[in-house]
Amino acid sequence: MDRPAFTQLISALSGDRTPRVWSLLVTVFGELAQEREARISGSVLSQLTELIGIKPEAMRVALHRLRKDGWIDSQRQGRNSAYFLTDWGRAQSAAASPRIYASEPESDDAWLVLTDPGQPAAADATGGAWISSNMLIAPRPPELAGLFATRIDAGAALPGWMTGKICSAETAELSRDLAQRLQVVQRSTAQSSGLSPLQCAALRVLIVHSWRRIVLKIPALPDRYFPAPWAGAQCRQSVTALLAQLPKPALADLEAVIAG
Amino acid sequence: MDRPAFTQLISALSGDRTPRVWSLLVTVFGELAQEREARISGSVLSQLTELIGIKPEAMRVALHRLRKDGWIDSQRQGRNSAYFLTDWGRAQSAAASPRIYASEPESDDAWLVLTDPGQPAAADATGGAWISSNMLIAPRPPELAGLFATRIDAGAALPGWMTGKICSAETAELSRDLAQRLQVVQRSTAQSSGLSPLQCAALRVLIVHSWRRIVLKIPALPDRYFPAPWAGAQCRQSVTALLAQLPKPALADLEAVIAG
């Protein structure tokens, strides 16, 4: 795809927002270099982020910060540097991947958990949402005594004061916006083929990153419990379709392209 | 049954407690004279309550209060007075009867109902129990918007801070005590027959009254949600068995016995 057309595609996907570079690089490593021995050269990182519209200086600052925070490390490779996830960074990345890349909602059920209002007890809130100080909606039954828990009827409707605690209005709006942008990308990529491996990688990174910013913010609860205009189900569907349609380039191919 | 044996039976049933006469008379009218045209003579009331251990003066005071409160009214019949439920009293009595005389628990299911903690809404709490200001356990699903409601899993266990709001420790103790007393009565009445119609009526009244004092205090929720040592299921079973075993005398027969 020629450069102007690709820039237009990137802009249709990300809009006016420039992604936060630090966070975007976490997505790059998670998408392309999550394996233990994987290394990404500085050149590939530069070209990839430049395609997404990130300035070289911003990328260098972000790489520095990621290294300082223990996410990545680097080693010299001739005149170039190669970057890779630390053990800790890889663990973080691996922990988030199932949620980011899931083609199905994590849970189709939810449990209502209540703790003693007079004596709040800790409950495992992983993946769940606190509705009030003693009221939790959780994707699985808790294993703590002194709690009350019941599976929520499949047909039960959640009132606004509950759905608003499951997902903010802003995040619901973000998901609707992204669902529309992903549809545009699906139409564009279906019509025009001929993406280079680097373009493919950049597009995949940006798709994954856009969805990651939403999906890691929300509880792992059924989509039907989210407030309007939540469009997470559409986003998940489009992301899955696009990732299947856009072949994931091997790191070695990207390095070869750059070197060539 | 001779008088000492019967007195012993009454005492086994009611223990040291003398029932509140006013309340006991409500049971008497509900048990014997709930029909629109039913009248009970002062003589039958006297003999019935005396068999239960109530002093004539206490009964007169209670009758006066019941009339003042609009439960009953009276009319002269020759040298005697006849008492009967007012329309309002009959309505109260009829409303309570299904719960008092039920041989099965009212509901085998329960719904958890939550109202907005920030903006408490009215919910129909009839037969239910408030666990906290915005948390209700109800015998049926509510029909109000803005509430959350889900049927409680059949297997869900309620923690102590919930069961304690469904039934107080005192009421649970009362039920255990009554269950034991009813068993004694069941053994006694199974061995010895020969109760007079008036004794039969007095015993039925006291059995119904003992259970009524408990059952009208508690929500219409499944027995499994009540705290130990709740024995309501046993009480219900014993009351049902005893009422089936002790024939209910017709008012006319009681009046005839007294007149004779």
XYZ file of C-alpha atoms in Angstrom:
520
model
C 0.000 0.000 0.000
C 1.451 3.418 -0.891
C 2.460 5.755 1.889
C -0.447 8.275 1.710
C -3.048 5.497 1.637
C -1.427 3.808 4.622
C -1.192 7.080 6.562
C -4.875 7.575 5.900
C -5.607 4.079 7.218
C -3.593 4.745 10.387
C -5.400 8.009 10.888
C -8.807 6.359 10.374
C -7.855 3.954 13.138
C -6.350 6.297 15.699
C -8.090 9.591 14.876
C -6.565 12.730 16.301
C -5.192 10.906 19.295
C -1.494 10.123 19.263
C -1.098 6.982 21.331
C 1.072 7.268 24.417
C 4.397 6.005 23.105
C 5.479 4.209 26.262
C 2.268 2.249 26.331
C 2.330 1.602 22.586
C 5.816 0.091 22.849
C 4.528 -2.318 25.480
C 2.021 -3.453 22.865
C 4.781 -3.763 20.229
C 6.835 -6.079 22.443
C 3.760 -8.062 23.445
C 2.696 -8.463 19.836
C 6.078 -9.148 18.206
C 8.569 -10.212 20.850
C 6.895 -12.013 23.700
C 9.016 -15.167 23.289
C 11.976 -15.552 25.601
C 14.698 -15.212 22.940
C 12.971 -12.561 20.820
C 14.921 -9.375 20.105
C 13.783 -6.278 18.184
C 16.437 -4.067 16.637
C 16.349 -0.328 17.132
C 15.926 0.067 13.366
C 12.770 -2.052 13.208
C 11.341 -0.213 16.228
C 12.093 3.139 14.563
C 10.485 2.280 11.263
C 7.497 0.625 12.894
C 6.717 3.541 15.205
C 7.397 6.062 12.463
C 4.746 4.344 10.321
C 2.324 4.873 13.210
C 3.243 8.564 13.326
C 5.555 8.626 16.318
C 8.584 10.924 16.301
C 12.025 9.278 16.740
C 12.834 11.422 19.782
C 9.569 10.402 21.498
C 10.422 6.782 20.852
C 13.924 7.119 22.342
C 12.490 8.749 25.495
C 9.910 5.977 25.831
C 12.521 3.226 25.353
C 14.620 4.842 28.066
C 11.692 4.936 30.457
C 10.697 1.334 29.729
C 14.248 0.210 30.491
C 14.325 2.286 33.681
C 11.008 0.782 34.805
C 12.268 -2.746 34.258
C 10.027 -3.654 31.317
C 12.789 -4.086 28.740
C 16.513 -4.361 28.443
C 18.872 -3.953 25.492
C 22.095 -5.318 24.141
C 24.502 -4.121 21.441
C 24.385 -5.967 18.119
C 27.168 -4.522 15.947
C 26.336 -0.872 15.256
C 22.736 -1.438 16.313
C 20.940 -2.057 19.637
C 18.520 -4.920 20.184
C 15.695 -4.633 22.694
C 13.882 -7.375 24.533
C 11.409 -7.863 27.384
C 12.862 -8.586 30.824
C 11.531 -11.643 32.666
C 9.223 -9.322 34.610
C 8.109 -7.486 31.486
C 7.398 -10.774 29.750
C 5.352 -11.970 32.706
C 3.252 -8.764 32.599
C 2.791 -9.123 28.889
C 1.849 -12.809 29.117
C -0.640 -12.069 31.883
C -2.470 -9.470 29.788
C -2.393 -11.305 26.453
C -5.287 -13.721 27.027
C -7.672 -10.840 27.696
C -6.377 -8.689 24.826
C -6.418 -11.426 22.195
C -9.534 -13.294 23.369
C -12.066 -13.803 20.593
C -14.816 -14.557 23.103
C -15.883 -12.714 26.259
C -14.024 -14.087 29.243
C -17.123 -15.073 31.112
C -20.764 -15.475 30.218
C -21.763 -15.650 33.855
C -21.390 -13.403 36.814
C -21.803 -13.734 40.540
C -23.180 -11.187 42.904
C -21.036 -11.087 46.035
C -22.052 -9.278 49.208
C -19.880 -8.718 52.239
C -21.075 -7.804 55.722
C -21.952 -4.073 55.565
C -20.969 -3.721 59.208
C -17.643 -5.421 58.833
C -16.283 -5.223 55.287
C -14.320 -8.330 54.402
C -11.786 -8.667 51.633
C -13.153 -10.427 48.585
C -11.192 -11.445 45.525
C -12.224 -8.731 43.106
C -10.021 -9.898 40.235
C -11.901 -9.302 37.031
C -14.908 -8.026 38.937
C -16.395 -4.637 39.702
C -17.259 -3.130 43.090
C -20.727 -1.598 42.972
C -20.471 -0.246 46.496
C -18.238 -0.892 49.488
C -19.802 -4.256 50.211
C -21.249 -5.226 46.847
C -19.183 -6.883 44.115
C -20.024 -8.374 40.744
C -17.450 -11.059 40.019
C -16.772 -13.335 37.056
C -16.487 -16.366 39.325
C -17.741 -17.440 42.755
C -15.515 -16.316 45.629
C -13.929 -18.799 47.998
C -14.130 -16.902 51.231
C -16.323 -17.637 54.215
C -18.671 -14.991 55.540
C -19.606 -13.783 52.088
C -22.880 -14.180 50.296
C -22.646 -15.150 46.648
C -25.209 -16.100 44.069
C -24.985 -16.542 40.333
C -26.879 -13.739 38.637
C -29.901 -14.938 36.632
C -29.089 -14.946 32.929
C -32.131 -12.774 32.315
C -31.548 -10.274 35.115
C -31.248 -6.665 33.966
C -28.770 -4.443 35.747
C -29.981 -0.917 36.599
C -27.914 2.104 35.618
C -26.416 2.642 39.055
C -24.805 -0.797 38.695
C -23.710 -0.749 35.054
C -22.137 2.667 35.658
C -19.812 1.054 38.190
C -18.912 -1.755 35.809
C -17.779 0.597 33.053
C -17.532 4.368 32.930
C -19.456 6.381 30.363
C -16.100 7.471 28.865
C -14.922 3.917 28.337
C -18.265 2.934 26.832
C -17.951 5.896 24.426
C -14.373 4.866 23.596
C -15.590 1.390 22.676
C -18.300 2.730 20.390
C -15.774 5.011 18.707
C -13.308 2.174 18.266
C -15.960 -0.197 16.920
C -16.753 2.347 14.188
C -13.054 2.911 13.368
C -12.401 -0.807 13.183
C -15.234 -1.158 10.673
C -13.606 1.455 8.469
C -10.300 -0.426 8.674
C -12.057 -3.711 7.860
C -13.597 -2.173 4.742
C -10.262 -0.600 3.640
C -8.172 -3.703 4.138
C -10.779 -5.908 2.460
C -10.677 -3.743 -0.698
C -6.963 -3.055 -0.950
C -4.410 -5.763 -0.469
C -0.659 -5.381 -0.815
C 0.412 -4.370 2.673
C 4.154 -4.717 3.274
C 5.237 -6.878 6.243
C 6.185 -3.691 8.145
C 2.809 -2.079 7.351
C 1.093 -5.272 8.425
C 3.024 -5.263 11.704
C 2.281 -1.559 12.314
C -1.415 -1.998 11.617
C -1.674 -5.065 13.855
C 0.125 -3.213 16.655
C -2.225 -0.260 16.427
C -5.341 -2.451 16.296
C -4.221 -4.451 19.312
C -3.170 -1.310 21.148
C -6.489 0.476 20.572
C -8.417 -2.464 21.977
C -5.920 -3.097 24.785
C -6.476 0.440 26.100
C -10.130 -0.468 26.588
C -10.125 -4.135 27.497
C -7.538 -3.844 30.270
C -9.617 -1.131 31.913
C -12.809 -3.131 32.214
C -13.866 -6.029 34.406
C -14.112 -9.519 32.915
C -17.897 -9.493 33.010
C -20.478 -10.332 30.334
C -20.999 -7.573 27.764
C -24.730 -7.443 28.610
C -23.887 -5.881 31.990
C -22.153 -2.881 30.406
C -23.860 0.492 29.977
C -24.815 1.946 26.600
C -23.142 2.678 24.250
C -20.764 -0.170 25.126
C -19.635 -1.860 21.898
C -17.002 -4.186 23.316
C -18.516 -7.235 21.652
C -18.239 -5.570 18.207
C -14.678 -4.432 18.949
C -13.670 -7.949 19.994
C -15.215 -9.354 16.839
C -13.519 -6.832 14.539
C -10.134 -7.204 16.242
C -10.346 -10.982 15.886
C -11.345 -10.714 12.222
C -8.623 -8.193 11.404
C -5.869 -10.140 13.151
C -6.921 -13.233 11.221
C -6.909 -11.285 7.980
C -3.586 -9.489 8.479
C -0.770 -12.060 8.555
C 1.555 -11.614 11.493
C 5.073 -11.104 10.092
C 7.959 -13.000 11.668
C 10.479 -10.777 13.405
C 13.226 -12.168 11.154
C 11.318 -11.011 8.051
C 11.009 -7.499 9.455
C 14.706 -7.376 10.236
C 15.517 -8.651 6.718
C 13.337 -5.959 5.110
C 15.095 -3.238 7.072
C 18.543 -4.653 6.403
C 17.661 -4.978 2.705
C -59.409 -36.178 79.676
C -59.566 -35.377 83.418
C -58.810 -31.871 84.554
C -55.318 -32.429 86.088
C -54.115 -34.301 82.982
C -55.416 -31.583 80.727
C -53.842 -28.830 82.852
C -50.550 -30.693 82.586
C -50.939 -30.834 78.795
C -51.646 -27.092 78.594
C -48.649 -26.409 80.789
C -46.409 -28.650 78.651
C -47.460 -26.571 75.673
C -47.240 -23.061 77.069
C -44.629 -23.509 79.811
C -44.409 -20.764 82.425
C -45.528 -18.168 79.944
C -49.108 -16.981 80.219
C -50.128 -15.946 76.713
C -51.149 -12.317 76.268
C -54.909 -12.540 76.570
C -55.725 -9.893 74.007
C -53.641 -11.671 71.398
C -54.932 -15.105 72.393
C -58.510 -13.953 71.882
C -57.620 -12.863 68.359
C -56.537 -16.457 67.790
C -59.757 -17.759 69.320
C -61.893 -15.711 66.928
C -59.690 -16.627 63.974
C -59.879 -20.310 64.824
C -63.549 -20.622 65.787
C -65.460 -17.662 64.420
C -63.941 -16.351 61.226
C -67.157 -16.809 59.234
C -69.328 -13.755 58.744
C -72.273 -14.955 60.852
C -70.256 -16.670 63.581
C -70.943 -15.590 67.169
C -69.244 -16.787 70.351
C -71.114 -16.470 73.616
C -69.427 -14.968 76.650
C -69.924 -18.314 78.424
C -67.978 -20.278 75.803
C -65.217 -17.664 75.813
C -65.022 -17.849 79.608
C -64.796 -21.597 79.790
C -62.358 -21.812 76.883
C -59.955 -19.258 78.287
C -60.273 -20.641 81.782
C -59.165 -24.050 80.466
C -56.065 -22.304 79.102
C -55.398 -20.768 82.520
C -56.659 -17.242 81.968
C -58.430 -15.415 84.799
C -62.012 -14.171 84.088
C -61.079 -10.581 84.918
C -58.151 -10.653 82.430
C -60.500 -11.932 79.741
C -63.029 -9.183 80.381
C -60.332 -6.521 80.106
C -59.059 -8.041 76.876
C -62.548 -8.238 75.353
C -63.070 -4.587 76.219
C -59.801 -3.614 74.531
C -60.535 -5.704 71.433
C -63.871 -3.981 71.078
C -62.334 -0.550 71.610
C -59.700 -1.302 68.966
C -62.323 -2.328 66.437
C -61.476 -6.029 66.257
C -64.741 -7.313 67.672
C -68.211 -6.233 68.538
C -70.894 -7.764 70.729
C -74.645 -8.107 70.964
C -76.966 -9.199 73.752
C -78.502 -12.653 73.487
C -80.960 -12.993 76.323
C -78.970 -12.899 79.585
C -75.729 -13.518 77.726
C -73.503 -11.520 75.348
C -72.355 -12.820 71.970
C -69.095 -11.643 70.451
C -68.066 -11.541 66.804
C -65.335 -10.158 64.550
C -66.007 -6.797 62.905
C -65.521 -6.602 59.130
C -62.083 -5.104 59.746
C -61.200 -7.760 62.323
C -62.348 -10.514 59.989
C -60.189 -9.062 57.193
C -57.123 -9.045 59.474
C -57.817 -12.566 60.544
C -58.355 -13.795 56.991
C -55.144 -12.134 55.850
C -53.073 -13.907 58.500
C -54.747 -17.324 58.293
C -52.961 -18.673 55.201
C -49.574 -18.149 56.832
C -50.641 -19.516 60.209
C -52.356 -22.638 58.887
C -50.007 -23.385 55.962
C -48.682 -26.924 55.973
C -45.865 -25.999 53.578
C -43.414 -23.110 53.638
C -44.807 -20.175 51.678
C -41.937 -20.027 49.242
C -39.104 -22.307 48.325
C -37.322 -19.569 46.407
C -36.038 -16.160 47.259
C -34.845 -13.127 45.360
C -32.036 -10.845 46.255
C -33.074 -7.263 45.635
C -30.664 -4.336 45.655
C -31.584 -0.685 45.493
C -29.254 2.176 44.576
C -27.112 2.796 47.688
C -26.888 6.467 46.764
C -30.609 6.906 46.308
C -32.645 4.383 48.273
C -35.824 3.439 46.439
C -38.892 1.874 47.893
C -39.137 -1.819 47.222
C -42.061 -4.063 48.081
C -40.723 -5.761 51.172
C -43.879 -7.789 51.894
C -42.801 -11.132 53.245
C -39.161 -10.232 52.786
C -36.334 -9.152 55.052
C -34.139 -6.070 54.777
C -30.501 -7.036 55.262
C -29.286 -3.475 55.088
C -30.727 -0.175 53.899
C -30.471 -1.139 50.232
C -30.445 -4.929 50.381
C -33.612 -7.003 50.588
C -34.319 -10.721 50.422
C -37.806 -11.155 49.033
C -40.064 -14.162 48.433
C -40.889 -12.955 44.931
C -39.285 -10.748 42.272
C -40.070 -7.049 42.651
C -41.802 -5.103 39.918
C -40.065 -1.770 40.225
C -37.626 -0.212 37.774
C -34.190 0.808 38.965
C -33.825 -2.220 41.191
C -31.533 -5.147 40.724
C -33.054 -8.542 41.410
C -31.801 -12.052 40.951
C -33.159 -15.362 42.152
C -30.838 -16.754 44.803
C -29.133 -20.017 43.794
C -30.826 -22.953 45.488
C -27.438 -24.014 46.850
C -26.282 -20.609 48.051
C -25.460 -20.446 51.752
C -26.335 -17.287 53.629
C -23.695 -15.976 56.045
C -24.613 -15.160 59.638
C -24.858 -11.410 59.084
C -27.696 -12.130 56.634
C -29.584 -14.895 58.452
C -29.505 -12.752 61.613
C -31.537 -10.111 59.772
C -34.031 -12.682 58.512
C -34.833 -13.972 61.975
C -33.625 -12.878 65.387
C -31.826 -15.281 67.698
C -34.735 -14.964 70.147
C -37.304 -16.020 67.571
C -35.123 -18.925 66.444
C -34.878 -20.048 70.093
C -38.650 -19.698 70.478
C -39.143 -21.975 67.492
C -36.831 -24.635 68.910
C -38.607 -24.466 72.231
C -42.022 -24.726 70.580
C -40.945 -27.652 68.385
C -39.984 -29.568 71.510
C -43.221 -28.710 73.313
C -45.307 -29.706 70.307
C -43.588 -33.097 70.274
C -44.582 -33.638 73.897
C -48.175 -32.727 73.046
C -48.115 -35.076 70.058
C -46.996 -37.946 72.290
C -49.599 -37.160 74.969
C -52.532 -36.821 72.600
C -51.520 -39.955 70.684
C -51.588 -42.025 73.903
C -54.670 -40.612 75.568
C -57.858 -39.995 73.718
C -61.103 -38.715 75.140
C -60.767 -34.962 74.889
C -64.029 -33.079 75.304
C -65.058 -30.712 72.496
C -64.143 -27.754 74.729
C -60.740 -29.281 75.577
C -60.187 -29.944 71.886
C -61.005 -26.335 71.055
C -58.771 -24.993 73.829
C -55.860 -27.170 72.768
C -56.241 -26.209 69.113
C -56.386 -22.535 70.034
C -53.238 -22.763 72.122
C -51.361 -24.739 69.430
C -52.342 -22.260 66.728
C -51.577 -19.331 68.994
C -48.110 -20.592 69.925
C -47.164 -20.970 66.279
C -48.885 -17.742 65.250
C -46.692 -15.767 67.659
C -43.683 -17.004 65.695
C -44.885 -17.285 62.105
C -46.336 -13.772 61.904
C -43.001 -12.352 63.085
C -40.877 -13.883 60.351
C -40.505 -13.225 56.637
C -42.022 -15.647 54.131
C -38.628 -17.014 53.134
C -37.354 -20.581 52.835
C -36.500 -22.233 56.152
C -32.937 -22.875 54.957
C -32.190 -19.143 55.167
C -33.001 -18.978 58.875
C -30.298 -19.033 61.557
C -29.762 -21.925 63.969
C -31.582 -23.136 65.991
C -34.549 -22.300 63.765
C -37.040 -25.188 63.911
C -39.893 -23.621 61.980
C -40.167 -26.564 59.617
C -40.672 -28.957 62.551
C -43.199 -26.606 64.163
C -45.168 -26.353 60.933
C -45.166 -30.135 60.596
C -46.295 -30.727 64.190
C -48.988 -28.045 64.041
C -50.351 -29.558 60.823
C -50.331 -33.073 62.303
C -51.987 -31.990 65.561
C -54.728 -29.960 63.865
C -55.492 -32.970 61.669
C -55.600 -35.217 64.732
C -57.712 -32.961 66.963
C -61.187 -32.557 65.449
C -62.293 -28.946 65.237
C -65.560 -28.665 67.185
C -68.410 -26.705 65.639
C -69.344 -23.572 67.535
C -72.879 -24.861 67.941
C -71.569 -27.970 69.717
C -69.569 -25.845 72.141
C -72.572 -23.679 72.898
C -74.695 -26.796 73.421
C -72.173 -28.273 75.866
C -72.161 -25.071 77.919
C -75.925 -24.729 77.840
C -76.239 -28.373 78.855
